[in-house]
PDB file of C-alpha atoms in Angstrom:
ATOM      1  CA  UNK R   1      64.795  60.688  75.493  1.00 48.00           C
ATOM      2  CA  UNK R   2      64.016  59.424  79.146  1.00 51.00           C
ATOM      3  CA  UNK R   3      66.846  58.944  81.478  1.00 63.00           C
ATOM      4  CA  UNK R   4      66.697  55.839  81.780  1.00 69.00           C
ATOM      5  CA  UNK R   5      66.793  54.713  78.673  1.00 70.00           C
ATOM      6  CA  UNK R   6      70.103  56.528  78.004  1.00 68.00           C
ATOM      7  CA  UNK R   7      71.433  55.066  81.364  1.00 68.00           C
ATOM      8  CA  UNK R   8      70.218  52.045  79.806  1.00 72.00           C
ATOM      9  CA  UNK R   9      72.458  52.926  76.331  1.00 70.00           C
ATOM     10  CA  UNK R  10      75.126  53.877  78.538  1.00 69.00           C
ATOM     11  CA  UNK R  11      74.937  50.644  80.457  1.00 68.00           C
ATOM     12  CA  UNK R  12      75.383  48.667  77.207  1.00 70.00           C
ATOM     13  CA  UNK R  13      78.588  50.191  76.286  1.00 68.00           C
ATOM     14  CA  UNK R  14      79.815  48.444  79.372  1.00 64.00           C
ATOM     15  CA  UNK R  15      81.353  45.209  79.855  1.00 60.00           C
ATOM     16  CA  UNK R  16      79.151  43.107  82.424  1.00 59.00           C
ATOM     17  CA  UNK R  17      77.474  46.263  82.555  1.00 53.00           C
ATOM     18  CA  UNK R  18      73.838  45.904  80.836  1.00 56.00           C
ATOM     19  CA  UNK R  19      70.858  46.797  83.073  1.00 53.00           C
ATOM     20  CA  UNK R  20      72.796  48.097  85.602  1.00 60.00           C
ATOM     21  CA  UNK R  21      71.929  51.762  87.647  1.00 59.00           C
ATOM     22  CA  UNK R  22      74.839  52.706  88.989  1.00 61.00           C
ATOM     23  CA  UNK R  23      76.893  53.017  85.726  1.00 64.00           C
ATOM     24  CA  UNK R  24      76.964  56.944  86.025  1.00 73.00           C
ATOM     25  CA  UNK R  25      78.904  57.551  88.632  1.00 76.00           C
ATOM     26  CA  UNK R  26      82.775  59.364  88.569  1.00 79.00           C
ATOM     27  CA  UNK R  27      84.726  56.096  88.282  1.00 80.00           C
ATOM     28  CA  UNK R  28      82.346  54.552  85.949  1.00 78.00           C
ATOM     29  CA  UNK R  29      82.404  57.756  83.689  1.00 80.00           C
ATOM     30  CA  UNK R  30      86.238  58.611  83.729  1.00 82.00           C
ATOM     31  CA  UNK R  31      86.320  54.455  82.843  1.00 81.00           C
ATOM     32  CA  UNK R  32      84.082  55.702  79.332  1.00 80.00           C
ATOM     33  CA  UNK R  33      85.741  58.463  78.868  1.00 82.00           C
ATOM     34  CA  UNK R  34      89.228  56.462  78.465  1.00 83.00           C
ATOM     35  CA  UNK R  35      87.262  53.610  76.444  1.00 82.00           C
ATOM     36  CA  UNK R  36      85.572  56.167  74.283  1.00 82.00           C
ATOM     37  CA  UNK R  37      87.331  59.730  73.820  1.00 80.00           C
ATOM     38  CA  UNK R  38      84.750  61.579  71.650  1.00 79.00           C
ATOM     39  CA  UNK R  39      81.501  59.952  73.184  1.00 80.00           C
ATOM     40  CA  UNK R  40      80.437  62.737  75.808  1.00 81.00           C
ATOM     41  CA  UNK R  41      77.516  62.246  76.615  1.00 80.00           C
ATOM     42  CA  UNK R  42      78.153  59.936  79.887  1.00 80.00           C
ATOM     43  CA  UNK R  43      79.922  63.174  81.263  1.00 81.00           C
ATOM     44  CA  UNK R  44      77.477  66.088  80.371  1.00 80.00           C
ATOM     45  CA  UNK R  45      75.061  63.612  81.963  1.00 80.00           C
ATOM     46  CA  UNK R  46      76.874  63.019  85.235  1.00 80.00           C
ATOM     47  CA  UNK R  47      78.048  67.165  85.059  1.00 80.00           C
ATOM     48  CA  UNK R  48      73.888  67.636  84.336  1.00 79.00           C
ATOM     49  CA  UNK R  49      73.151  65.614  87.501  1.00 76.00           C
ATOM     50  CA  UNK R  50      75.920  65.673  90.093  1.00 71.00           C
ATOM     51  CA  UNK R  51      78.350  68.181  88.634  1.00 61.00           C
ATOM     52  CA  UNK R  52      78.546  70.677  91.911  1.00 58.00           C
ATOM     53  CA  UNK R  53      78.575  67.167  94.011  1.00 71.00           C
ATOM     54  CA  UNK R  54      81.704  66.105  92.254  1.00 79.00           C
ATOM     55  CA  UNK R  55      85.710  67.085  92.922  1.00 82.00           C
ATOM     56  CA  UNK R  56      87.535  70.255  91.489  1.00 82.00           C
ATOM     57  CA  UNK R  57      89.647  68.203  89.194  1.00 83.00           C
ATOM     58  CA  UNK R  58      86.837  65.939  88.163  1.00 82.00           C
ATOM     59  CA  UNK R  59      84.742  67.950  87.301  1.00 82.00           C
ATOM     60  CA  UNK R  60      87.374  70.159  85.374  1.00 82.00           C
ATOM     61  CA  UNK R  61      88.246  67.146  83.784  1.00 83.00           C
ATOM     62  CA  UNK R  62      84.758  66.019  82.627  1.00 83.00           C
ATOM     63  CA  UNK R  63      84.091  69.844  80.884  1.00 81.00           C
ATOM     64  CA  UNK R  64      87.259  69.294  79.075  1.00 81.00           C
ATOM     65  CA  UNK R  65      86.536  65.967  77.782  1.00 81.00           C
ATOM     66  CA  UNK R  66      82.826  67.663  76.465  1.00 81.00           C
ATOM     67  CA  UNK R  67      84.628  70.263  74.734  1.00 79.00           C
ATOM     68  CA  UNK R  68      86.873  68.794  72.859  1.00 78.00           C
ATOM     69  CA  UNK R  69      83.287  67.414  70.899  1.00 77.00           C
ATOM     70  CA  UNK R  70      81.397  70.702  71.044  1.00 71.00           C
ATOM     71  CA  UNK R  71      80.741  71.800  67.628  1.00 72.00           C
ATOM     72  CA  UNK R  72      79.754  75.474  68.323  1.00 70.00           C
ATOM     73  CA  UNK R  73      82.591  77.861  69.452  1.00 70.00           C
ATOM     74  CA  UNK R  74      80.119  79.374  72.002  1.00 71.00           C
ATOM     75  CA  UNK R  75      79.363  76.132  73.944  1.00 64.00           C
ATOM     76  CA  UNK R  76      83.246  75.339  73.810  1.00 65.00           C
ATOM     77  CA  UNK R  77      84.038  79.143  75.040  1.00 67.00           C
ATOM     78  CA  UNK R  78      81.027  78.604  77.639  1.00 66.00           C
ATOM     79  CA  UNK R  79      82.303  74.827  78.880  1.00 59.00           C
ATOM     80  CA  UNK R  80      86.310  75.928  79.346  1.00 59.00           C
ATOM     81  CA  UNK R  81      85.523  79.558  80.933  1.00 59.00           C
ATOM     82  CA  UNK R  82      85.974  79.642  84.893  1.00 54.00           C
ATOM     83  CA  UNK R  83      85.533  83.258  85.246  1.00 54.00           C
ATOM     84  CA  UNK R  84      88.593  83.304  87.667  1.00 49.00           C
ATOM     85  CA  UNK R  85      90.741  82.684  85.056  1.00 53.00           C
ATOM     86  CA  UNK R  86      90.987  84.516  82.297  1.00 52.00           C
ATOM     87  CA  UNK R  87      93.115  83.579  79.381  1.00 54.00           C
ATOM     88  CA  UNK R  88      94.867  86.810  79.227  1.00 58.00           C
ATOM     89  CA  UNK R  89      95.943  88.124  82.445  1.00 59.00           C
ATOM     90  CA  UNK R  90      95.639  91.543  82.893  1.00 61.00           C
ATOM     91  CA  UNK R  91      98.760  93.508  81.951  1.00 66.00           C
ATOM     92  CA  UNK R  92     100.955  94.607  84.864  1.00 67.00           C
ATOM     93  CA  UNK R  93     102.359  98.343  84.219  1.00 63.00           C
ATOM     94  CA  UNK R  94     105.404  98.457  86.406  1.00 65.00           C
ATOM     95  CA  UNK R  95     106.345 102.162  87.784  1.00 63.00           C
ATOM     96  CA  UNK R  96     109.991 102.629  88.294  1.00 58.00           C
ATOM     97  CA  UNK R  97     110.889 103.860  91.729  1.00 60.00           C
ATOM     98  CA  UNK R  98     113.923 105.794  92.770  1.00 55.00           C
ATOM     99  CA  UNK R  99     115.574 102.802  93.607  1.00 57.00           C
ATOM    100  CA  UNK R 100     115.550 101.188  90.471  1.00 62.00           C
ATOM    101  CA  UNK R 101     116.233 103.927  88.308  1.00 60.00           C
ATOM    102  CA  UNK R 102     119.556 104.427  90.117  1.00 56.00           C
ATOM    103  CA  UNK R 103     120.051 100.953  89.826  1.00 60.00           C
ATOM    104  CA  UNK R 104     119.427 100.723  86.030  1.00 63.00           C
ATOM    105  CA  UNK R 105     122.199 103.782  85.980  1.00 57.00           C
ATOM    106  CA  UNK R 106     124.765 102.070  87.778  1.00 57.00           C
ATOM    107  CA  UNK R 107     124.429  98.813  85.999  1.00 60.00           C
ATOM    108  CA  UNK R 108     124.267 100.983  82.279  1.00 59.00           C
ATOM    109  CA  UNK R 109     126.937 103.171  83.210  1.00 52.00           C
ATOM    110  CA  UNK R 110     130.909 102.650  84.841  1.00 50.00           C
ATOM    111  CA  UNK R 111     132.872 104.551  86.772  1.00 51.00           C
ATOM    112  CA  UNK R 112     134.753 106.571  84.209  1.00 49.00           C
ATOM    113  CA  UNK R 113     135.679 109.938  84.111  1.00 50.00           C
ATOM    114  CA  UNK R 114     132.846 110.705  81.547  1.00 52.00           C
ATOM    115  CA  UNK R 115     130.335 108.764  83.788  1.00 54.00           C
ATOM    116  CA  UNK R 116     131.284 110.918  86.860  1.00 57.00           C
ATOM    117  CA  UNK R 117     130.438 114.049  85.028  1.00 60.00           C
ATOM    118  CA  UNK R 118     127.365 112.329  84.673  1.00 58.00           C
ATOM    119  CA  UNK R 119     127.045 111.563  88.383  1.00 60.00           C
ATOM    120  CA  UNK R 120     127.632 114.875  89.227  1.00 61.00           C
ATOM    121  CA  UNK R 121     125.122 116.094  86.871  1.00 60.00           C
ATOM    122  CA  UNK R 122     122.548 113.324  88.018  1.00 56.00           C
ATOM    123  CA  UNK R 123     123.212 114.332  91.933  1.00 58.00           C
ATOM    124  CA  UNK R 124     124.124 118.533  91.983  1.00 57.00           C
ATOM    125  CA  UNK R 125     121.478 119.494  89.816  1.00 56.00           C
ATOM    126  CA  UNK R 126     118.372 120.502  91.429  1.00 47.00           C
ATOM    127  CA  UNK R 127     114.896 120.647  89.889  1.00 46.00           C
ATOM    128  CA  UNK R 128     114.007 123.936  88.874  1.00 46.00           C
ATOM    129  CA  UNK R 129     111.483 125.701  90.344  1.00 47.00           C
ATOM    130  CA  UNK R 130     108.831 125.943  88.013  1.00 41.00           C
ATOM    131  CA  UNK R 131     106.527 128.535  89.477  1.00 47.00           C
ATOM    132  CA  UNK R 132     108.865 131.137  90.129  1.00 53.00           C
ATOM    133  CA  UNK R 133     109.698 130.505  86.606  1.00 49.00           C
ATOM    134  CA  UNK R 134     106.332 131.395  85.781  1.00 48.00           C
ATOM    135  CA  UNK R 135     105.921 134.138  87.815  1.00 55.00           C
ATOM    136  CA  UNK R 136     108.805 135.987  86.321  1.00 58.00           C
ATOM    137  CA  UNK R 137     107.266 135.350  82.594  1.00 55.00           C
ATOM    138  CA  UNK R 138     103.935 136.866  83.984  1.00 54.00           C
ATOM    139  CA  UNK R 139     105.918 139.914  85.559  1.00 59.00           C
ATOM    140  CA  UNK R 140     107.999 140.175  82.123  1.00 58.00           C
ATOM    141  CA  UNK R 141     104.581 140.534  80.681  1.00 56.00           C
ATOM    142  CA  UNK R 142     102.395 143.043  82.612  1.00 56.00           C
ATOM    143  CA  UNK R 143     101.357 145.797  80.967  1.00 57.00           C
ATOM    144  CA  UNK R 144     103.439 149.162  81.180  1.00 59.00           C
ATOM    145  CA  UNK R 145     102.094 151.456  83.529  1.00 54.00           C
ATOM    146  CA  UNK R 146     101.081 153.886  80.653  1.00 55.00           C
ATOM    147  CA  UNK R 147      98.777 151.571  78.776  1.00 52.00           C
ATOM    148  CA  UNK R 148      95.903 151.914  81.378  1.00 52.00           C
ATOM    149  CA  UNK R 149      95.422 155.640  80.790  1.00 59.00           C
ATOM    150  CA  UNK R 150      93.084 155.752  77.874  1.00 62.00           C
ATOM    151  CA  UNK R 151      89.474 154.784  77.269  1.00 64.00           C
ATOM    152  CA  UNK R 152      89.476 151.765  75.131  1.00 65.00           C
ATOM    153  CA  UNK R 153      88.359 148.019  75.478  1.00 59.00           C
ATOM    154  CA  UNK R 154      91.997 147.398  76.321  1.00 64.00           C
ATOM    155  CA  UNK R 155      92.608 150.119  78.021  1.00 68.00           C
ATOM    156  CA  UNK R 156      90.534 149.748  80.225  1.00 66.00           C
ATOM    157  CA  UNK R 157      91.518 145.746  80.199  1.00 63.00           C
ATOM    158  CA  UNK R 158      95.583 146.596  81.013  1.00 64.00           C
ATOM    159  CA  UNK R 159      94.223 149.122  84.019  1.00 66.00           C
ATOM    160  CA  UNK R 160      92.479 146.255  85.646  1.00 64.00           C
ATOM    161  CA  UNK R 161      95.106 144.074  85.186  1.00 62.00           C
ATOM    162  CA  UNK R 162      97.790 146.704  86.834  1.00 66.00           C
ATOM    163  CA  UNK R 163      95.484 147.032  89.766  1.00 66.00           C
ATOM    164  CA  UNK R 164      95.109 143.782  90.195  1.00 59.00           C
ATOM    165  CA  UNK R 165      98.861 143.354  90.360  1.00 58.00           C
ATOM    166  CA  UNK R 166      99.169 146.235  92.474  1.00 60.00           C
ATOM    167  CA  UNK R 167      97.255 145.000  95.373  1.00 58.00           C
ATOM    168  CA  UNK R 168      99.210 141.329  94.502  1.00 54.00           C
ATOM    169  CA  UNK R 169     101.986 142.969  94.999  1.00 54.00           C
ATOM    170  CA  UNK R 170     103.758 141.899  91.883  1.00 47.00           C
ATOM    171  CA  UNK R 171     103.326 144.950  89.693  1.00 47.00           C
ATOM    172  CA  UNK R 172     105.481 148.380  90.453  1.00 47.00           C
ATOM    173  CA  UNK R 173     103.278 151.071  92.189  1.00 48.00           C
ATOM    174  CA  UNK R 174     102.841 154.292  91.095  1.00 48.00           C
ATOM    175  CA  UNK R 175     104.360 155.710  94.522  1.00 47.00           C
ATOM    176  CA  UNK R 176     107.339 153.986  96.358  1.00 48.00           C
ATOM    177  CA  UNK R 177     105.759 152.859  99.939  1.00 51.00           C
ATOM    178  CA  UNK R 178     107.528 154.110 103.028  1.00 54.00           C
ATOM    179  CA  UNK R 179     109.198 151.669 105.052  1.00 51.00           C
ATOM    180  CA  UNK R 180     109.993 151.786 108.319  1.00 56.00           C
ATOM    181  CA  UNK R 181     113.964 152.237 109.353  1.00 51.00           C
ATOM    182  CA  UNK R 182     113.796 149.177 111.610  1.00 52.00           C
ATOM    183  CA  UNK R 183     112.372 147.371 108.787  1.00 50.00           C
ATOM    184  CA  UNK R 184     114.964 147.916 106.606  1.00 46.00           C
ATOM    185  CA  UNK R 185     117.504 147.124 109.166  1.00 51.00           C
ATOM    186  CA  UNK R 186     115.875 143.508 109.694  1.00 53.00           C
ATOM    187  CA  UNK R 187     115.614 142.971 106.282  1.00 55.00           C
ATOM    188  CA  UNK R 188     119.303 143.882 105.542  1.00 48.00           C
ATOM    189  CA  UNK R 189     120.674 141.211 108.298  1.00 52.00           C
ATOM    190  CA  UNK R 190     118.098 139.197 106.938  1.00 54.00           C
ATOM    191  CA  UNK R 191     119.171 139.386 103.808  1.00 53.00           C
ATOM    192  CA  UNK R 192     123.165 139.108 104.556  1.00 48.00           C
ATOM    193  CA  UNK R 193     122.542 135.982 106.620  1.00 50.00           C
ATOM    194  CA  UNK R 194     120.844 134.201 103.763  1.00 51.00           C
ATOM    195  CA  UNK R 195     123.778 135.216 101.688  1.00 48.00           C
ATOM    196  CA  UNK R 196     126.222 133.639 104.018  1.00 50.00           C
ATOM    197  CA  UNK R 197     123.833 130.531 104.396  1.00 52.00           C
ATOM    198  CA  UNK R 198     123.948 130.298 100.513  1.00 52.00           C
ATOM    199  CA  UNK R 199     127.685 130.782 100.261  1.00 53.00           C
ATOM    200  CA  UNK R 200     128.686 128.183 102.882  1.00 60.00           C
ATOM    201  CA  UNK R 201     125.918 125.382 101.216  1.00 62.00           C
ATOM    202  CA  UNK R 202     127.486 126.205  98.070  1.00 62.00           C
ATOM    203  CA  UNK R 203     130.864 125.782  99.538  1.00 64.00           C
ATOM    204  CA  UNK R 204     130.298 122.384 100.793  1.00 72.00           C
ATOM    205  CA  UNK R 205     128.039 121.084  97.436  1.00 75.00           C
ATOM    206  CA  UNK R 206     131.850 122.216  95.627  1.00 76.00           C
ATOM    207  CA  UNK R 207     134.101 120.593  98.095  1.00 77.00           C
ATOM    208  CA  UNK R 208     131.413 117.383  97.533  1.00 77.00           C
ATOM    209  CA  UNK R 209     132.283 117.262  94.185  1.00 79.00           C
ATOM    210  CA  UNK R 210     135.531 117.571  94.582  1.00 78.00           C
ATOM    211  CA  UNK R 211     135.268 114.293  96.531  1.00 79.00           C
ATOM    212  CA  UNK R 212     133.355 112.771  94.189  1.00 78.00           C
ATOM    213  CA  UNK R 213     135.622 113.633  90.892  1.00 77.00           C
ATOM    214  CA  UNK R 214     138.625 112.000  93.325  1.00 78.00           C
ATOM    215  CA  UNK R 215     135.928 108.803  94.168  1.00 79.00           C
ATOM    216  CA  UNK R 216     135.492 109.600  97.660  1.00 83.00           C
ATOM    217  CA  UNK R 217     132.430 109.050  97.563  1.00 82.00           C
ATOM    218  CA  UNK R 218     131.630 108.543 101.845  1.00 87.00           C
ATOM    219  CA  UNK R 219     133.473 111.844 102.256  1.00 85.00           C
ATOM    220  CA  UNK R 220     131.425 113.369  99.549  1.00 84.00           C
ATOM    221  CA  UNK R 221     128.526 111.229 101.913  1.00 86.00           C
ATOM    222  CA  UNK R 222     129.455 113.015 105.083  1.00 88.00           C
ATOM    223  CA  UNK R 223     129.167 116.757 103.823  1.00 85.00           C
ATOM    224  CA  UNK R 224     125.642 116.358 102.136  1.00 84.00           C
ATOM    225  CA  UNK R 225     124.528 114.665 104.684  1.00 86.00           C
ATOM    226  CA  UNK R 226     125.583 117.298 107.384  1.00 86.00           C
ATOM    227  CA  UNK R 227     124.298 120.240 104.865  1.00 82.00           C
ATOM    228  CA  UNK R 228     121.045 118.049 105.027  1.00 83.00           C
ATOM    229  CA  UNK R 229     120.950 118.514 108.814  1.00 86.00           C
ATOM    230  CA  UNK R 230     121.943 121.810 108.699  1.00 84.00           C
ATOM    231  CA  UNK R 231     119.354 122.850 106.005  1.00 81.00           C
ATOM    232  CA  UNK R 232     116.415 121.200 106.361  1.00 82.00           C
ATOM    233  CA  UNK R 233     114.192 123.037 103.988  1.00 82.00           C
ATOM    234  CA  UNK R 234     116.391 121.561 101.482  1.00 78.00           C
ATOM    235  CA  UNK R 235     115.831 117.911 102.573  1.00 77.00           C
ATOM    236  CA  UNK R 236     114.202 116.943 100.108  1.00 79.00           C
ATOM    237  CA  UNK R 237     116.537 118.337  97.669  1.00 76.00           C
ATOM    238  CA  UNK R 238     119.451 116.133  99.689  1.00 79.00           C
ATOM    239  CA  UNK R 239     117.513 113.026 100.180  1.00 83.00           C
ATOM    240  CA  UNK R 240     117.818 112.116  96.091  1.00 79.00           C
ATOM    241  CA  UNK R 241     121.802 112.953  96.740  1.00 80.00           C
ATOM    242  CA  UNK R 242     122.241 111.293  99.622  1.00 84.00           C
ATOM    243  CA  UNK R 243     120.250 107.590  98.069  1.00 83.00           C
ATOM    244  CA  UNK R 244     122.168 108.130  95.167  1.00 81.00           C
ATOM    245  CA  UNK R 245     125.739 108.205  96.645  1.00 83.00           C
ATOM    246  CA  UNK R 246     124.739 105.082  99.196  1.00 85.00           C
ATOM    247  CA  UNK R 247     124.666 102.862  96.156  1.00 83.00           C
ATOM    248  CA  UNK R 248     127.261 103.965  94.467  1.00 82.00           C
ATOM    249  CA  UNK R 249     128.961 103.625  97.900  1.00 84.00           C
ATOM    250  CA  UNK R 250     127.503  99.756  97.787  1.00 83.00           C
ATOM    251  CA  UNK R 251     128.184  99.547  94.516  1.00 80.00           C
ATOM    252  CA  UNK R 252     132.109 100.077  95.124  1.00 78.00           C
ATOM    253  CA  UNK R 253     131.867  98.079  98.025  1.00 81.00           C
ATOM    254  CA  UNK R 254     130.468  94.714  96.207  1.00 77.00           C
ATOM    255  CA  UNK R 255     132.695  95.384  93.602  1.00 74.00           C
ATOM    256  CA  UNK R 256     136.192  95.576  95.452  1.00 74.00           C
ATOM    257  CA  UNK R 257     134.492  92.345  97.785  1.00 75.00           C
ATOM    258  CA  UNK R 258     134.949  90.251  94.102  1.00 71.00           C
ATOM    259  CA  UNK R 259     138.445  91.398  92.899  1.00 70.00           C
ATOM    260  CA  UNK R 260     140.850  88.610  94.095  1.00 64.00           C
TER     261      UNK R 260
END
């Protein structure tokens, strides 16, 4: 059908408005679409012809009102998708931080005696190291030194696997190496002064708790904050205490601020 003979049709559904032109323009075609609410061909006309030309909302308003008459659920899906808006927004997965897991504790959990336990449990115990864990199993497991000696498949198998440890250094030589006398010195003061380092952290971690079972908590504060400074290869280590203890710290403090 020509165009203008359905201008013309379109025209004559018009009051005053037979052999007029201009009857398909926005105003004219929002004023059929609210005289006739399932006739849409005025506005797949005018979205044919001018639809870039026209506003946002109009022409958002125009596809709707030529849905709502589409017969095939493809045209429909095709008239109401905008590509920048999907109909199901793409699901957020939310990663807890540090921050809000201590949060979700403090809010869960009171300040009992049973929940301090907890909070000592939650702050004093360290993450175990999990490849010296592993490199004891594999020690535990080496072959004896014996099982090398014969002439088998895994004979010869445990023999590589002891030299291999052998020049690792984690598997026992056949002949003790000699070491040299200041060596052994250096390694003995060595050794003591780690000892003394590990007593005194230990020392302070137990007086912290102490602190913390009474709900001193800023005392408690003080000394794992000093044994951070004084230890800083164990920073990290303090850094969980030391967050974890500032809310609780906040925590008490907000608390006692509401009590009348």
């Amino acid at each position: 059908m020509p165009d203008a003979t359905i201008t013309a049709a379109i025209a004559a559904l018009i009051p005053e408005g037979e052999g007029r032109r201009d009857v398909l323009t926005a105003e004219g075609v929002e004023a059929l679409m609210a005289r006739y609410p399932y006739f849409p061909l005025p506005a797949a006309v005018m979205l044919r012809d001018a639809g870039n030309g026209l506003s946002r909302d109009g022409r958002k308003k125009m596809l709707r009102h030529v849905a709502r008459t589409a017969t095939s659920t493809v045209v429909l899906a095709t008239l109401l998708d905008e590509g920048d808006e999907p109909f199901y927004p793409d699901e957020q997965v939310s990663t807890p931080s540090t921050e809000s897991a201590i949060d979700t504790f403090l809010s869960t959990y009171g300040n009992g005696g049973e929940d301090d336990e907890v909070l000592n449990r939650l702050i004093f115990n360290p993450t175990p190291d999990y490849a010296q864990l592993l490199a004891r199993e594999e020690q535990q497991n080496l072959p004896p030194m014996s099982a090398g000696d014969g002439d088998s498949h895994d004979d010869l198998l445990n023999r590589f696997i002891i030299r291999q440890k052998q020049q690792e250094g984690s598997a026992p030589q056949d002949e003790p190496q000699r070491i040299p006398a200041t060596t052994v010195e250096n390694r003995h003061s060595d050794e003591a002064a780690a000892a003394q380092q590990q007593d005194t952290s230990l020392l302070s971690e137990s007086l912290a708790k102490i602190f913390i079972r009474q709900h001193q908590y800023e005392r408690a504060y003080e000394i794992i904050s000093q044994l951070s400074l004084k230890y800083p290869e164990k920073s990290v280590y303090f850094a969980d205490q030391m967050r974890f203890l500032r809310k609780v710290i906040n925590n008490r403090r907000h608390s006692d601020a509401k009590r009348p």
